[in-house]
Steps between C-alpha positions, in 0.01 A plus 500: 500500500648850479874559450578130451789576265648737758465224760691260272781750442532582870493130589783422256714777649436372853565136408840563340624698800743279697352354816498182711335300219765606249780422743360153567443420131856612423647286778309186408559538125875540546519222758256247350464605137186605311291230671571652841417849371174387340393311812570812708292704252215247534512537878494880475202482262315268740556752778365780281189295419431462872548874554259562210241270654550667838453845348186392317354343815593793721751310715780735400306790651471304825876437510584865429254632759615260770831610652551158655440301179713738296782471753482120502523482120769767494732335750451146370572623148800701618645204692460275196674751270785541748526120526527470121758778489714350777489147355591634156795696638607196701497290182739747335761445772435129545769263384458355150316171479652208316365400160360179653305696763361738239396209280330323791310811609413634155165321479385670821623850431180641344257390768498822704508760218120517461447520876761777536328712235156427643587588862708806410204649313219376724661609829571854379212716636610785276352305208160512674548872561597543135182330380283721722674830424599456134203317347220731628658794316385342173141428607207713381346692789231306682548180299494146637870411551456120466549453125751789448713379794496148361588619148783725616638237738505237225655750258772590749574130557511435124740791444719372785518156334592654162774714657661219695480262201701757305731565796576132554551451125755785486691361797491153343638640172794632698538163673859442387607821671247475784609146590862591557577443871617858547186639333271272701662606824466867406134469395412281798673745732317799352166313497547387860586854609194637317270244666654576839460877456140467378420279798645758741321782316170311527554436872541872571221610265239708683145363511257686277 
């Protein structure tokens, strides 16, 4: 495949740019520790694998070409991001729980991290648009896109996993500082605002 190294470099630059996935991983790592961050990363990766499969099978093209389908995915994804942002901001202003309550609820706190990451990525139609507009630029003219699409999609997913493993590790290293109540409130507030803004931005995004 031509220009594969260029594809890798461009993918890395795009992955490290802050977005909804980064905001969600940050929120869940600060709130639930490295386990929450890693589960969120696993959910994001699962969403990317589905987008890869969709691109390979041509379903992404159908979504992009259909105004109705694109709009459905766009607004569902936007509503979910806004929901995550609002609930995160609400948690910042919520009264502190007692140590007993935290202890009782601690064993349940990681259950939704994977699902949050999965839905945030899967319900973002811009990921489908990205796969159809970015990947073809690295295909040889007239070639069968099946294997190159699959290879690039898997590579992009792998690079995403590597980045978020490093990202979660760095946040975990700073856990003493990150777990201070004032720091958690600040990071949660910023993460919630980012998720809210990205949700609103997605909602008002023009159809391709």
